[in-house]
Amino acid sequence: MNIRKVSTTPFNDQKPGTSGLRKRVPVFRQAHYLENFVQAIFDSIEVPQGTTLTLGGDGRYYNREAIQIILKMAAANGFGRVLVGQGGILSTPAASCIIRKYATFGGIILSASHNPGGPDGDFGIKYNTPNGGPAPEKVTEAIFARSKELTEYRILDAPDVALDEMGESDLGGMRVQVIDPVADYAKMMEALFDFGAIRQLLAGGFRLKFDAMHAVTGPYAQEIFVKRLGAPAASVMNAVPLPDFGGGHPDPNLTYAHELVEVLYGADAPDFGAASDGDGDRNMILGQRFFVTPSDSLAILAANAQLAPGYAQGLAGIARSMPTSAAADRVAQALGIPCFETPTGWKFFGNLMDAGEVTLCGEESFGTGSDHVREKDGLWAVLFWLNIVAARKQSVEAIVREHWAKFGRNVYSRHDYEGLPLDAANGVMKHLHDSFATLPGTKMGSYQVQFCDDFSYTDPVDGSVSTGQGVRIGFSDGSRIVFRLSGTGTEGATLRIYLEAYEPDVSKHHLDAQVALAELIEIAASISELRERSGRDQPTVIT
Ligand code: VG1
Ligand code: CO
């Protein structure tokens, strides 16, 4: 066995963000860049000799090269076995499923999620712990600290491993097991949902359209929707994963999934539409000419959970990220179960799920999931919705409207300002902080500011504290504006403005969210001085 110790110097920018380290492909392709970060992971997690690692990615540009490097580094760092998805592919929720099912010593997932791919696109890497979830902050901080002091990394000198056929091979004494990326995951979905009822729904003429956006979920969707549930092959569009996602932006929202949106809002629209992102953990749910806000989706799944076999015994609790609307809180209250509010990012849900405190989790950013894995899960959410539609025999729109009639509507929207100069974005956040003393009590149109703060979270399980998680402006009627800077972008800054107003009056539930939130949108612009500071008067993306 020929292990090479390669001298290196640290990079100073390997700080993981909301979900792992994300950089442009050319950054990752610099000599030693990926290797340094992988060595920093291995050094921080103290790999037990001979243990097993899960490895896979969303198939984006540079996935294959990175997998080969990581395999050789795993062999040189004492792993005894690596489970790697065929072709180097594993969706994020499937990777979480594999880590848990085979009790591996965590896993490395290669993805920049919804960010575009290609030679000049984005690439990303993150470590998931043995519970299957994204490493918590104390682990990512240790990785970052280690990355700043590395002087060498270890890698095996060996030819590349064949990844396209399933089976086992030897790599310098370490076993490489190429596994089916879909089978274990599909089996798990079958155990959670009523496939018989969904099959019947589809056989009865209910039409489904799923957009895989040329990203990782194509093969998963074909296996589950077409093969196991009997949907026509044409139900899955953009089903072939491509390293550059066909030049698209694999983010399942009304802006970037416009191809699907046009179908669902067109003449002869199908009954149900859905899309997932680059790595398969996000979901967008559409009815015929109807969009389900992710915050509402979480609340509706919670309210109807007992209709799915996997959740028939009820929910222990619900957790949502802070900027997600309080629609789920109302359901939790009605069910008499706890509801937790965590910072943005799935890594904050892990402890709550491990402790058995919550069953369902969700984020406004098209992320929903449960304790079946420790990641958000796009296809899981789609199947959950199909299960509910099959059981209730109602359209998506009817289910949402009934929900609003019962619980009231948390009217919600997020406005993203992408690619802002760093100075302008930081200036907006500083200005908001500087206004904390004067804002409370201020009247603005029909609203009055009740409180403002910068959200901080104390994990109820391990007591760890996370500060600076977003500026909240709360109004006396329960409406809310939240300002946050994105932690997943790779260029400039992205400012996210989250807007929420509660509307109990059914006669106003038909209003478009942008109309219903118009006054709050203006207030957000004025208290942040966003237009003056950035020169922008329109968001890049509205969800
Ligand atoms: C965004 C979302 C956040 C999500 C994260 C990772 O982070 O807002 O809710 O957990 O992406 O999702 P940020 O810091 O850019 O707001 V994914 O599908 O990109 O792994
Ligand atoms: Co994702």
PDB file of C-alpha atoms and ligand atoms in Angstrom, residues 113-114 277 279-282 376, ligand 2:
ATOM      1  CA  SER A 113     -27.870  21.633  -3.596  1.00  0.00           C
ATOM      2  CA  HIS A 114     -29.960  24.130  -5.562  1.00  0.00           C
ATOM      3  CA  ASP A 277     -33.648  20.356  -6.236  1.00  0.00           C
ATOM      4  CA  ASP A 279     -29.536  16.966  -4.374  1.00  0.00           C
ATOM      5  CA  GLY A 280     -33.131  15.837  -3.834  1.00  0.00           C
ATOM      6  CA  ASP A 281     -33.844  17.300  -0.424  1.00  0.00           C
ATOM      7  CA  ARG A 282     -36.174  20.165  -1.408  1.00  0.00           C
ATOM      8  CA  LYS A 376     -35.037  17.117   4.509  1.00  0.00           C
TER       9      LYS A 376
HETATM   10 CO    CO B   2     -30.833  20.716  -1.444  1.00  0.00          CO
END
